[in-house]
Coordinates of C-alpha atoms and ligand atoms in Angstrom, one line a residue:
M1 CA -30.7 -12.2 -7.3
Y2 CA -28.6 -10.6 -10.0
S3 CA -26.3 -12.7 -12.5
M4 CA -22.5 -11.8 -12.0
T5 CA -22.9 -10.0 -15.4
E6 CA -25.5 -7.8 -13.8
L7 CA -23.8 -7.2 -10.7
I8 CA -20.6 -5.9 -12.6
K9 CA -23.0 -3.5 -14.4
K10 CA -24.6 -2.5 -11.1
L11 CA -21.2 -1.9 -9.6
Q12 CA -20.2 0.2 -12.5
K13 CA -23.4 2.2 -12.5
N14 CA -23.8 2.8 -8.6
R15 CA -20.0 2.5 -7.7
T16 CA -21.0 0.6 -4.9
L17 CA -23.1 -2.8 -4.0
T18 CA -24.6 -4.2 -1.0
K19 CA -22.5 -6.4 1.4
N20 CA -24.1 -9.6 0.1
E21 CA -23.7 -8.4 -3.7
F22 CA -19.8 -7.8 -2.7
I23 CA -19.6 -11.4 -1.4
K24 CA -21.1 -12.7 -4.4
L25 CA -18.8 -10.9 -6.6
L26 CA -15.7 -11.8 -4.9
R27 CA -16.4 -15.2 -5.8
C28 CA -16.5 -14.8 -9.6
E29 CA -14.5 -17.1 -11.8
G30 CA -13.6 -17.7 -15.5
A31 CA -15.5 -15.5 -17.8
D32 CA -17.2 -13.6 -15.2
M33 CA -13.9 -12.7 -13.6
E34 CA -12.3 -11.7 -17.2
L35 CA -15.4 -9.4 -17.6
L36 CA -14.9 -7.8 -14.3
R37 CA -11.2 -7.2 -15.3
K38 CA -11.9 -5.8 -18.8
T39 CA -14.5 -3.4 -17.1
A40 CA -11.6 -2.3 -14.7
E41 CA -9.1 -2.0 -17.5
A42 CA -11.4 0.3 -19.4
E43 CA -12.3 2.4 -16.4
R44 CA -8.5 2.9 -15.8
I45 CA -7.7 3.5 -19.4
G46 CA -10.4 6.0 -19.5
I47 CA -9.1 8.3 -16.7
Y48 CA -5.0 7.5 -16.5
G49 CA -4.6 6.0 -20.1
K50 CA -1.8 3.6 -20.2
D51 CA 0.3 5.5 -17.9
V52 CA 1.8 3.7 -14.7
Y53 CA 2.8 6.2 -12.0
I54 CA 6.0 5.2 -10.1
R55 CA 6.7 5.8 -6.3
G56 CA 10.3 5.6 -4.9
L57 CA 10.0 3.4 -1.8
I58 CA 12.6 4.4 0.9
E59 CA 12.6 1.8 3.8
F60 CA 14.5 4.0 6.3
T61 CA 14.0 2.0 9.4
N62 CA 13.0 -1.3 10.6
F63 CA 12.9 -0.6 14.4
C64 CA 9.2 -0.8 15.4
R65 CA 7.4 -0.2 18.7
Q66 CA 4.4 -2.1 17.6
D67 CA 3.8 -5.9 17.6
C68 CA 1.4 -6.6 14.8
L69 CA 1.1 -10.4 14.7
Y70 CA 1.7 -10.7 10.9
C71 CA 4.7 -8.4 10.5
G72 CA 8.3 -9.6 10.0
I73 CA 9.6 -6.4 11.8
R74 CA 7.3 -6.5 14.6
R75 CA 8.9 -5.6 18.1
S76 CA 9.1 -9.0 19.4
N77 CA 11.0 -10.6 16.4
K78 CA 14.3 -11.2 18.2
N79 CA 15.6 -12.6 14.7
C80 CA 15.2 -9.2 12.8
R81 CA 18.4 -7.5 12.2
R82 CA 17.7 -3.8 12.7
F83 CA 18.9 -0.8 10.7
R84 CA 18.3 2.9 10.3
L85 CA 19.3 5.0 7.5
T86 CA 21.0 8.1 8.1
D87 CA 19.7 11.5 6.6
G88 CA 22.8 11.6 4.2
E89 CA 21.8 7.9 3.0
I90 CA 18.0 8.9 2.6
L91 CA 19.1 11.9 0.5
S92 CA 21.3 9.7 -1.7
C93 CA 18.3 7.4 -2.4
C94 CA 16.3 10.5 -3.1
D95 CA 19.2 11.7 -5.5
E96 CA 19.4 8.3 -7.4
G97 CA 15.8 8.0 -7.6
Y98 CA 15.5 11.6 -9.0
R99 CA 17.9 10.5 -11.9
L100 CA 15.8 7.5 -12.7
G101 CA 12.7 9.4 -13.2
F102 CA 11.0 9.4 -9.7
R103 CA 8.9 12.4 -8.7
T104 CA 7.3 11.0 -5.7
F105 CA 9.5 9.6 -2.8
V106 CA 7.8 7.3 0.1
L107 CA 9.5 7.4 3.4
Q108 CA 8.2 4.2 5.0
G109 CA 9.4 2.6 8.2
G110 CA 8.3 0.8 11.5
E111 CA 7.3 3.1 14.4
D112 CA 10.8 4.1 15.5
P113 CA 11.0 6.5 18.5
Y114 CA 14.6 7.5 17.4
F115 CA 12.9 9.2 14.5
S116 CA 11.1 12.2 16.8
D117 CA 8.8 14.7 15.2
D118 CA 11.8 17.0 15.0
K119 CA 13.8 14.5 13.1
I120 CA 11.1 13.7 10.7
C121 CA 10.2 17.4 10.2
A122 CA 13.8 18.1 9.5
L123 CA 14.2 15.3 7.1
I124 CA 10.9 16.3 5.2
E125 CA 12.2 20.0 4.8
Q126 CA 15.6 18.8 3.3
I127 CA 14.0 16.7 0.8
K128 CA 11.3 19.1 -0.4
H129 CA 13.8 22.0 -0.2
K130 CA 16.2 19.8 -2.6
Y131 CA 13.2 18.4 -4.9
P132 CA 10.6 20.9 -4.7
D133 CA 8.9 19.3 -8.0
C134 CA 8.5 16.1 -5.9
A135 CA 5.8 14.7 -3.8
L136 CA 6.6 13.3 -0.4
T137 CA 4.6 10.3 1.0
L138 CA 5.1 9.4 4.8
S139 CA 4.2 5.9 5.8
I140 CA 5.2 5.7 9.3
G141 CA 2.4 4.6 11.3
E142 CA 0.1 5.9 13.8
K143 CA 1.0 9.2 15.5
P144 CA -0.9 11.9 17.3
K145 CA -2.8 14.5 15.3
Q146 CA -0.5 17.1 16.3
S147 CA 2.4 15.3 14.8
Y148 CA 0.5 14.6 11.6
R149 CA -0.2 18.5 11.5
R150 CA 3.4 19.2 12.0
F151 CA 4.8 16.8 9.2
F152 CA 2.1 18.2 6.8
D153 CA 3.3 21.8 7.7
S154 CA 6.8 20.8 7.0
G155 CA 5.9 19.9 3.5
A156 CA 4.7 16.2 3.5
D157 CA 2.1 15.8 0.8
R158 CA 0.8 12.3 1.2
F159 CA 0.3 9.7 4.0
L160 CA -0.1 5.8 3.5
L161 CA -1.7 4.0 6.4
R162 CA -3.4 0.8 5.6
H163 CA -6.6 0.3 7.9
E164 CA -5.6 -3.6 7.7
T165 CA -9.2 -4.7 8.1
A166 CA -12.6 -2.7 8.6
D167 CA -13.8 -5.3 10.8
K168 CA -13.1 -4.4 14.6
A169 CA -13.1 -8.2 15.7
H170 CA -10.8 -9.1 12.9
Y171 CA -8.5 -6.1 13.6
E172 CA -8.1 -7.5 17.3
M173 CA -7.0 -11.0 15.9
L174 CA -4.4 -9.4 14.0
H175 CA -3.0 -7.1 16.7
P176 CA -2.0 -7.4 20.2
S177 CA -4.3 -5.7 22.7
S178 CA -2.1 -2.7 22.9
Q179 CA -3.2 -1.6 19.4
S180 CA -6.7 -0.6 18.6
Y181 CA -9.0 -0.5 15.6
D182 CA -10.2 2.9 17.0
N183 CA -6.9 4.7 17.0
R184 CA -6.1 3.5 13.7
M185 CA -9.4 4.7 12.3
R186 CA -8.8 8.1 14.3
C187 CA -5.4 8.4 12.4
L188 CA -6.9 8.0 9.1
R189 CA -9.7 10.5 9.9
D190 CA -6.9 13.1 11.3
L191 CA -5.0 12.7 8.1
K192 CA -7.9 13.4 5.9
E193 CA -8.8 16.5 7.8
I194 CA -5.4 18.0 8.0
G195 CA -5.4 17.6 4.1
Y196 CA -3.1 14.8 3.2
Q197 CA -3.7 12.7 0.1
V198 CA -4.4 9.7 2.1
G199 CA -4.0 5.7 1.3
C200 CA -5.4 3.1 3.3
G201 CA -5.7 -0.5 2.4
F202 CA -5.6 -4.1 3.7
M203 CA -3.8 -7.3 3.1
V204 CA -5.8 -10.1 1.0
G205 CA -6.2 -13.3 2.7
S206 CA -4.7 -12.3 6.2
P207 CA -5.4 -15.0 8.7
Y208 CA -9.1 -15.0 9.9
Q209 CA -10.1 -12.7 7.3
T210 CA -13.5 -14.0 5.5
D211 CA -15.5 -12.9 2.5
E212 CA -17.6 -10.8 5.0
C213 CA -14.7 -9.1 6.2
L214 CA -13.5 -8.3 2.6
A215 CA -17.0 -6.9 1.7
E216 CA -16.7 -4.6 4.8
D217 CA -13.5 -3.4 3.7
L218 CA -15.1 -2.5 0.0
I219 CA -17.9 -0.7 1.7
F220 CA -15.4 1.1 4.2
L221 CA -13.4 2.3 1.1
S222 CA -16.3 3.6 -0.7
E223 CA -17.3 5.6 2.3
F224 CA -13.9 7.0 3.3
K225 CA -12.9 7.5 -0.3
P226 CA -9.0 7.6 0.1
H227 CA -6.8 9.0 -2.7
M228 CA -4.7 5.6 -2.6
I229 CA -5.6 2.0 -1.7
G230 CA -2.8 -0.3 -1.0
I231 CA -3.6 -3.9 -1.3
G232 CA -1.6 -7.0 -1.5
P233 CA -1.8 -10.6 -0.6
F234 CA -0.9 -11.6 3.2
I235 CA 2.4 -13.4 2.9
H236 CA 3.7 -15.3 6.0
H237 CA 6.9 -14.5 7.8
S238 CA 8.6 -17.4 9.4
D239 CA 9.4 -15.3 12.6
T240 CA 5.9 -14.6 13.3
V241 CA 3.0 -16.1 15.1
F242 CA 1.4 -16.4 11.8
R243 CA 4.1 -18.6 10.3
D244 CA 1.9 -21.4 9.3
Y245 CA -1.1 -19.8 7.8
P246 CA -1.5 -19.9 4.2
D247 CA -0.5 -16.8 2.0
G248 CA -3.2 -14.7 0.2
T249 CA -3.9 -15.7 -3.4
L250 CA -3.3 -14.0 -6.7
D251 CA -7.0 -14.5 -8.0
M252 CA -8.5 -12.8 -4.9
T253 CA -6.1 -10.0 -5.1
L254 CA -6.7 -9.5 -8.9
R255 CA -10.5 -9.7 -8.2
L256 CA -10.3 -6.9 -5.5
L257 CA -8.0 -4.7 -7.5
S258 CA -10.6 -4.9 -10.2
I259 CA -13.6 -4.3 -8.1
I260 CA -11.9 -1.3 -6.5
R261 CA -11.0 0.2 -9.9
V262 CA -14.7 -0.1 -11.0
M263 CA -15.9 1.2 -7.6
M264 CA -13.4 4.3 -7.6
P265 CA -12.3 4.9 -11.2
S266 CA -9.6 7.7 -10.2
V267 CA -8.1 6.0 -7.3
L268 CA -4.4 5.6 -7.1
L269 CA -3.8 1.9 -6.8
P270 CA -0.5 0.1 -6.8
A271 CA 0.3 -3.3 -7.9
T272 CA 2.5 -4.1 -4.9
T273 CA 5.5 -6.0 -4.3
A274 CA 3.7 -8.5 -2.0
L275 CA 1.6 -9.4 -5.3
A276 CA 4.9 -9.5 -7.4
T277 CA 6.3 -12.0 -4.5
I278 CA 3.7 -14.5 -4.9
D279 CA 3.4 -14.6 -9.0
P280 CA 6.5 -13.9 -11.1
K281 CA 4.1 -11.8 -13.2
G282 CA 2.2 -10.5 -10.3
R283 CA 3.0 -6.6 -11.1
E284 CA 1.8 -7.0 -14.7
K285 CA -1.3 -8.8 -14.1
G286 CA -1.9 -6.2 -11.4
I287 CA -1.6 -3.6 -13.9
L288 CA -4.1 -5.3 -16.1
A289 CA -6.6 -5.9 -13.6
G290 CA -6.5 -2.0 -12.9
A291 CA -3.8 -0.9 -10.9
N292 CA -2.1 2.2 -12.0
V293 CA 1.0 2.6 -9.5
V294 CA 4.0 0.8 -8.8
M295 CA 6.4 1.4 -5.8
P296 CA 9.9 0.0 -6.7
N297 CA 12.4 0.0 -3.9
L298 CA 15.0 2.7 -3.7
S299 CA 16.4 1.7 -0.4
P300 CA 20.4 0.7 -0.4
V301 CA 20.7 -2.8 -1.1
G302 CA 22.8 -3.6 1.8
V303 CA 19.5 -3.2 4.0
R304 CA 16.8 -4.4 1.8
K305 CA 16.7 -8.0 3.2
D306 CA 16.4 -6.7 6.5
Y307 CA 13.0 -4.8 5.8
S308 CA 11.5 -8.1 6.0
L309 CA 7.6 -7.7 6.6
Y310 CA 6.9 -11.3 5.0
D311 CA 9.2 -14.1 3.7
N312 CA 11.0 -14.2 0.2
K313 CA 10.2 -10.5 -0.9
V314 CA 11.3 -9.8 -4.3
C315 CA 13.7 -7.2 -5.9
T316 CA 16.0 -7.2 -2.6
G317 CA 19.4 -8.2 -4.5
E318 CA 19.3 -5.3 -7.2
E319 CA 20.4 -1.9 -7.4
S320 CA 17.6 0.7 -8.0
A321 CA 18.7 1.4 -11.6
Q322 CA 18.5 -2.5 -12.5
C323 CA 15.2 -2.7 -10.8
M324 CA 14.0 0.2 -12.9
N325 CA 15.1 -1.3 -16.2
C326 CA 13.6 -4.6 -15.2
L327 CA 10.2 -2.7 -14.5
S328 CA 10.0 -0.7 -17.5
R329 CA 10.5 -3.6 -19.6
R330 CA 7.8 -5.6 -17.8
I331 CA 5.3 -2.6 -18.0
E332 CA 6.2 -2.0 -21.8
S333 CA 5.7 -6.0 -22.5
I334 CA 2.0 -5.3 -21.5
G335 CA 1.7 -2.0 -23.5
Y336 CA 1.8 0.3 -20.8
K337 CA 4.3 3.0 -19.8
I338 CA 6.0 4.4 -16.9
A339 CA 5.2 8.1 -16.5
V340 CA 7.7 10.6 -15.2
S341 CA 5.6 12.8 -13.1
R342 CA 4.3 13.4 -9.4
G343 CA 1.3 11.3 -10.4
D344 CA -1.3 12.9 -8.4
S345 CA -4.7 11.4 -8.5
L346 CA -6.8 12.9 -11.3
V347 CA -10.2 13.5 -9.8
Ligands
LIG1 N1 4.8 0.9 10.1 C1 3.9 1.5 8.8 C2 4.4 0.7 7.4 C3 4.0 -0.6 7.7 S1 4.5 -1.6 6.8 C4 2.7 1.5 9.1 O1 2.1 0.8 10.2 O2 1.8 1.8 8.2 C5 3.5 -1.6 5.3 C6 2.2 -2.6 5.2 O3 2.7 -3.7 4.8 C7 1.2 -3.0 6.3 O4 0.5 -1.9 6.4 C8 0.9 -4.0 6.1 O5 -0.4 -4.1 5.5 C9 1.9 -4.8 5.2 N2 2.5 -6.2 5.8 C10 3.0 -6.3 6.9 N3 3.4 -7.4 7.2 C11 2.9 -8.2 6.1 C12 2.6 -9.5 5.5 N4 3.3 -10.6 6.6 N5 2.1 -9.7 4.3 C13 1.8 -8.9 3.5 N6 1.9 -7.6 3.9 C14 2.4 -7.4 5.1

């Protein structure tokens, strides 16, 4: 069996490990964890330098037809105050974002039937017409391939759809029987085939997750080769089935960010809002562990609290401009800088 140091070297050389080796590496601590972090940071700087890419997140609806057991905007949460932004409101978020230096907008929402394919296509066309130099990312859940194709033809560039877990049995513990692992995976394959830059990902420390599950996630990532990987700690939401489950940890999230960076040096890897929520320096620590993207909120302040996937989400009380100020100061404090660009992956 390899030592931790040898495992890190092996991962850097082969860009993957066996399941048992991943499980071992997921348990590294202290000096070994610091070596993993340093290796990841060096890989990241080798490709992206000290640039941090920004994405303006617009949470445009919290109506959802799905019922994911962990999520605060799940259909059966009767305490959730539902909202939808109008096209005009969404475009004003983009206007403000553009002024602040954003060149990628992410439209994220629950699976809201009100936003038909026609409506989504019209929205994409308006945004791309007004901001031809910006990339547009969709994060609107599971759709038929035909819909994904229409969005792509209307100008959407990227799609974020976390696979949530690569372990089918685990997937079934996190979702009602009306939602299937196979359909989630079908969506991801379709998105890639159509030509999107695709992001997948998972929560760290979700209920029933084991180190074996995480090792399977890593193997899935190394095979699927997404352009982006969104990972953040699971955080309980008090109106869900999982209200009493413990949150994911900072250390496990940081280890995973570093492992993913070493495994896939050019991947786009956000330091997520969930990570910033469980630790006051979460974003900074995430970047130092190998992340190269942050996704500040551009949603109108009035609705931010209602887009509540988990409890105590940070940055819900401030205007976008204030958030950007705070964020750039934080990023500069660790010697990195925000890049004003689309931030495409450098492969
Ligand atoms: N409806 C879209 C967007 C979902 S929200 C979709 O299905 O892709 C984006 C991500 O938030 C989810 O994929 C999930 O991984 C994460 N999320 C949801 N509830 C969470 C919780 N309680 N803690 C942490 N992350 C959560």
